[in-house]
């Protein structure tokens, strides 16, 4: 799972309707994919990702991850032209795959496991 | 085996006439025009106008630019657009002539006779039968007795020459019983007009066959499935022993849904274990992020039987068991055991002809799909999916899914048996 996916996931447990996004991410193991699988650095693609990203959720999540990247408060037109910034985004959004970890709902604290790069969002019978 | 061609499309654009010749290939004949129109639209060419550009397409086998046409060889030669043809000949590139009479095999002698009719051209051509840069095509359509002469722009008559040949299921390292057939998967990607950088979602991703086809076109692919086994490569999803690849073994020894993407060096998709009935995708905050949704919903569920209750509870028991064990964080071995148990259940069900859901539920599944798609798809985005019909069932059971936010674009039929067929349906999120 990459951060672009974490960026659209919420808790969908029965009754959990507010403050259920973004999920708190605990990344215990991650891997930076090589250029073959991750595709080359591509500014146009990153600009497109910027349009899709919920910026606050991304920034907040990255600040808890200790990956040595800090994102600015706000996305701006100048920023998406900035090479160094786009390189950071390339690492965060395209290359880095979270292989093992957990996502925890900030509201109900339901834990969603990530295994082999695949989060499990299935709910139990009594949770739907 | 190749059969007689029986569809052609011609249209006038920028003063040039193009001819598309489809080869009547076994099962996907009904798909060709829809596919052509979908691709044409990607390039900004409306239905009425010509398909101009070449893209990887499943059904388009020949695509000559026509220099002359007529109801006999004589009239075809008289109608030659000499300016265009001569400009090409002046380049003196190695070339060859190819003759084809649709629906008929002709001898080399007959071919040579036809080619010799072009002897009047004021050029001394550099013939190269092995590596021609230019292929001229003489084509007679025996149905309407028209003769055509033109430049061949694209052709993929031989399967092994096609772009999709390398994706053939038997040459893929990771497979499952549900893996969507390669050509169909690419037809679906083209119906969905998948382009570079598009966000594409398959909510029934299984072993990722459709996702793989879409990824060929360089999209950002998302996929989810209820069954974590097909995603993680446990039980149902398996390594294809015919494919040997040491590199693969070292990158990803576990063989899972990502394996094929690594193998073809495509961007890995984003994968989730998720139930379509309970999506955890946050469209409220993120908005409609997908450009297209392309999928093959479960079809084992096509109901004839009324013994729904039994199988449903079995299904539930299975899910409960899976969930219970997941909670205990079991090792793969145990998961394998569940897989096996489930297999047995499936076999029993097959014997009893019991299907998992009732007709109502099939319709509900499609409605749910469209309802989710309505929130997740950007306006104008396409949803492409397979839908099974059975003419032995009452008519209302074969009614295509509908939703107020979607308009129907087209459907293509792929017959499975005398009564049963699957329909490839394309719809568009209303603006
Ligand atoms: C016809 S298969 C699709 C196969 C896939 N195209 C492939 O290439 O493997 C249908 C898939 O839907 C999944 N499925 C069934 N019910 C589901 C549900 N409620 N939510 C999500 N996926 C479901 C099944 O596990 C199965 O993998
Ligand atoms: Zn929650």
Short mmCIF file of N, CA and C and ligand atoms in Angstrom, two decimals, chain A residues 122, chain B residues 169 172 174-181 185 188 201-212 224-231 236 257 272-279 294-301 315 319 356-357 365 386 388, ligand 1:
data_model
loop_
_atom_site.label_atom_id
_atom_site.label_comp_id
_atom_site.label_asym_id
_atom_site.label_seq_id
_atom_site.Cartn_x
_atom_site.Cartn_y
_atom_site.Cartn_z
N UNK A 122 -11.82 -5.58 5.65
CA UNK A 122 -13.03 -6.37 5.91
C UNK A 122 -13.50 -6.18 7.34
N UNK B 169 -2.74 -15.97 -20.71
CA UNK B 169 -2.84 -16.58 -19.38
C UNK B 169 -1.79 -17.67 -19.15
N UNK B 172 1.55 -16.44 -17.97
CA UNK B 172 1.60 -15.58 -16.79
C UNK B 172 2.03 -16.35 -15.57
N UNK B 174 1.28 -15.83 -12.37
CA UNK B 174 0.31 -15.98 -11.28
C UNK B 174 -1.10 -16.10 -11.85
N UNK B 175 -1.81 -17.13 -11.44
CA UNK B 175 -3.12 -17.43 -12.02
C UNK B 175 -4.12 -17.87 -10.96
N UNK B 176 -5.39 -17.78 -11.31
CA UNK B 176 -6.42 -18.34 -10.45
C UNK B 176 -7.56 -18.80 -11.33
N UNK B 177 -8.50 -19.53 -10.73
CA UNK B 177 -9.60 -20.07 -11.55
C UNK B 177 -10.46 -18.97 -12.18
N UNK B 178 -10.43 -17.78 -11.61
CA UNK B 178 -11.29 -16.72 -12.13
C UNK B 178 -10.60 -15.79 -13.10
N UNK B 179 -9.32 -15.96 -13.32
CA UNK B 179 -8.57 -15.01 -14.14
C UNK B 179 -9.28 -14.70 -15.46
N UNK B 180 -9.61 -13.46 -15.67
CA UNK B 180 -10.33 -13.06 -16.87
C UNK B 180 -9.42 -13.24 -18.08
N UNK B 181 -9.99 -13.79 -19.12
CA UNK B 181 -9.24 -14.11 -20.33
C UNK B 181 -8.60 -12.83 -20.91
N UNK B 185 -10.10 -9.01 -21.27
CA UNK B 185 -9.61 -8.00 -20.35
C UNK B 185 -9.16 -6.74 -21.11
N UNK B 188 -12.05 -4.81 -22.39
CA UNK B 188 -12.66 -4.04 -21.30
C UNK B 188 -11.88 -2.76 -21.04
N UNK B 201 -10.30 1.59 -11.20
CA UNK B 201 -10.62 0.74 -10.05
C UNK B 201 -11.34 -0.53 -10.48
N UNK B 202 -10.90 -1.65 -9.95
CA UNK B 202 -11.60 -2.92 -10.14
C UNK B 202 -11.99 -3.45 -8.76
N UNK B 203 -13.28 -3.33 -8.39
CA UNK B 203 -13.71 -3.77 -7.05
C UNK B 203 -13.83 -5.28 -6.90
N UNK B 204 -13.64 -6.03 -7.99
CA UNK B 204 -13.64 -7.50 -7.92
C UNK B 204 -12.35 -8.00 -8.56
N UNK B 205 -11.25 -7.56 -8.04
CA UNK B 205 -9.99 -7.66 -8.79
C UNK B 205 -9.45 -9.09 -8.92
N UNK B 206 -9.80 -9.97 -7.97
CA UNK B 206 -9.37 -11.37 -8.06
C UNK B 206 -7.87 -11.50 -8.25
N UNK B 207 -7.48 -12.19 -9.31
CA UNK B 207 -6.04 -12.36 -9.58
C UNK B 207 -5.49 -11.20 -10.40
N UNK B 208 -6.34 -10.24 -10.73
CA UNK B 208 -5.85 -9.00 -11.33
C UNK B 208 -5.70 -9.00 -12.84
N UNK B 209 -6.46 -9.84 -13.50
CA UNK B 209 -6.32 -9.94 -14.95
C UNK B 209 -6.76 -8.65 -15.66
N UNK B 210 -7.88 -8.09 -15.23
CA UNK B 210 -8.35 -6.85 -15.85
C UNK B 210 -7.43 -5.70 -15.46
N UNK B 211 -7.03 -5.70 -14.20
CA UNK B 211 -6.10 -4.67 -13.72
C UNK B 211 -4.79 -4.68 -14.52
N UNK B 212 -4.36 -5.86 -14.89
CA UNK B 212 -3.12 -6.00 -15.64
C UNK B 212 -3.27 -5.36 -17.03
N UNK B 224 -9.76 -4.23 -5.39
CA UNK B 224 -10.10 -4.83 -4.11
C UNK B 224 -10.88 -6.10 -4.35
N UNK B 225 -10.87 -6.96 -3.35
CA UNK B 225 -11.59 -8.22 -3.45
C UNK B 225 -11.91 -8.70 -2.04
N UNK B 226 -13.04 -9.38 -1.94
CA UNK B 226 -13.48 -9.92 -0.66
C UNK B 226 -12.56 -11.06 -0.21
N UNK B 227 -12.06 -11.79 -1.19
CA UNK B 227 -11.33 -13.02 -0.91
C UNK B 227 -9.83 -12.72 -0.84
N UNK B 228 -9.30 -12.66 0.37
CA UNK B 228 -7.88 -12.31 0.50
C UNK B 228 -6.98 -13.38 -0.06
N UNK B 229 -7.54 -14.60 -0.25
CA UNK B 229 -6.69 -15.69 -0.73
C UNK B 229 -6.19 -15.44 -2.15
N UNK B 230 -7.10 -14.94 -3.02
CA UNK B 230 -6.65 -14.68 -4.40
C UNK B 230 -5.65 -13.54 -4.45
N UNK B 231 -5.73 -12.65 -3.47
CA UNK B 231 -4.81 -11.52 -3.46
C UNK B 231 -3.44 -11.94 -2.92
N UNK B 236 -6.49 -20.67 -3.75
CA UNK B 236 -7.04 -20.52 -5.10
C UNK B 236 -6.09 -19.84 -6.10
N UNK B 257 -0.87 -11.39 -6.01
CA UNK B 257 -1.44 -10.57 -7.08
C UNK B 257 -0.41 -9.62 -7.71
N UNK B 272 -6.58 -3.87 -1.97
CA UNK B 272 -7.22 -3.92 -0.66
C UNK B 272 -8.08 -5.17 -0.53
N UNK B 273 -8.14 -5.72 0.68
CA UNK B 273 -9.15 -6.73 0.94
C UNK B 273 -10.38 -5.96 1.39
N UNK B 274 -11.46 -6.08 0.64
CA UNK B 274 -12.61 -5.23 0.94
C UNK B 274 -13.86 -5.83 0.30
N UNK B 275 -14.99 -5.63 0.95
CA UNK B 275 -16.28 -6.12 0.47
C UNK B 275 -17.00 -4.98 -0.25
N UNK B 276 -17.50 -5.26 -1.44
CA UNK B 276 -18.20 -4.19 -2.18
C UNK B 276 -19.38 -3.65 -1.36
N UNK B 277 -19.92 -4.49 -0.49
CA UNK B 277 -21.05 -4.05 0.34
C UNK B 277 -20.61 -3.07 1.42
N UNK B 278 -19.31 -3.06 1.74
CA UNK B 278 -18.81 -2.16 2.78
C UNK B 278 -17.51 -1.49 2.35
N UNK B 279 -17.63 -0.57 1.45
CA UNK B 279 -16.43 0.08 0.96
C UNK B 279 -15.88 1.04 1.99
N UNK B 294 -13.64 -0.75 -13.89
CA UNK B 294 -13.70 -1.83 -14.88
C UNK B 294 -13.62 -3.15 -14.13
N UNK B 295 -14.63 -4.00 -14.27
CA UNK B 295 -14.65 -5.20 -13.43
C UNK B 295 -15.50 -6.33 -13.97
N UNK B 296 -15.28 -7.48 -13.40
CA UNK B 296 -16.04 -8.69 -13.70
C UNK B 296 -16.63 -9.18 -12.38
N UNK B 297 -17.88 -8.79 -12.08
CA UNK B 297 -18.48 -9.18 -10.80
C UNK B 297 -18.64 -10.70 -10.70
N UNK B 298 -18.79 -11.21 -9.47
CA UNK B 298 -18.93 -12.66 -9.32
C UNK B 298 -20.15 -13.17 -10.07
N UNK B 299 -20.00 -14.25 -10.79
CA UNK B 299 -21.13 -14.74 -11.58
C UNK B 299 -21.60 -16.11 -11.15
N UNK B 300 -20.87 -16.72 -10.22
CA UNK B 300 -21.34 -17.99 -9.68
C UNK B 300 -22.70 -17.77 -9.04
N UNK B 301 -23.02 -16.50 -8.87
CA UNK B 301 -24.21 -16.14 -8.12
C UNK B 301 -25.47 -16.10 -8.97
N UNK B 315 -21.94 -19.95 3.16
CA UNK B 315 -21.04 -18.86 2.83
C UNK B 315 -20.73 -18.06 4.09
N UNK B 319 -17.23 -17.37 6.01
CA UNK B 319 -16.68 -16.04 6.29
C UNK B 319 -16.41 -15.86 7.78
N UNK B 356 -24.90 -19.08 -4.72
CA UNK B 356 -24.70 -18.38 -3.48
C UNK B 356 -25.75 -17.33 -3.16
N UNK B 357 -26.25 -16.68 -4.18
CA UNK B 357 -27.19 -15.62 -3.90
C UNK B 357 -28.45 -15.79 -4.71
N UNK B 365 -26.40 -6.55 -6.04
CA UNK B 365 -24.95 -6.40 -6.21
C UNK B 365 -24.63 -5.40 -7.32
N UNK B 386 -19.02 -6.93 -16.79
CA UNK B 386 -19.67 -8.07 -17.43
C UNK B 386 -20.96 -8.39 -16.69
N UNK B 388 -24.17 -11.37 -16.81
CA UNK B 388 -24.55 -12.65 -17.41
C UNK B 388 -26.04 -12.73 -17.68
C1 LIG C 1 -15.44 -13.21 -11.68
S1 LIG C 1 -14.25 -12.94 -10.43
C2 LIG C 1 -13.23 -11.67 -11.08
C3 LIG C 1 -11.94 -12.24 -11.50
C4 LIG C 1 -10.85 -11.28 -11.83
N1 LIG C 1 -11.22 -10.41 -12.93
C5 LIG C 1 -9.57 -12.05 -12.14
O1 LIG C 1 -8.96 -11.80 -13.18
O2 LIG C 1 -9.20 -12.92 -11.35
C6 LIG C 1 -15.17 -12.17 -9.17
C7 LIG C 1 -14.39 -11.81 -7.93
O3 LIG C 1 -15.25 -11.11 -7.05
C8 LIG C 1 -14.91 -11.42 -5.72
N2 LIG C 1 -16.07 -11.11 -4.87
C9 LIG C 1 -17.18 -11.84 -4.67
N3 LIG C 1 -18.03 -11.20 -3.85
C10 LIG C 1 -17.43 -10.02 -3.53
C11 LIG C 1 -17.81 -8.91 -2.72
N4 LIG C 1 -18.97 -8.90 -2.05
N5 LIG C 1 -16.95 -7.86 -2.62
C12 LIG C 1 -15.78 -7.87 -3.30
N6 LIG C 1 -15.37 -8.89 -4.07
C13 LIG C 1 -16.18 -9.96 -4.18
C14 LIG C 1 -14.52 -12.88 -5.78
O4 LIG C 1 -13.64 -13.20 -4.72
C15 LIG C 1 -13.84 -12.99 -7.14
O5 LIG C 1 -12.44 -12.85 -7.03
#
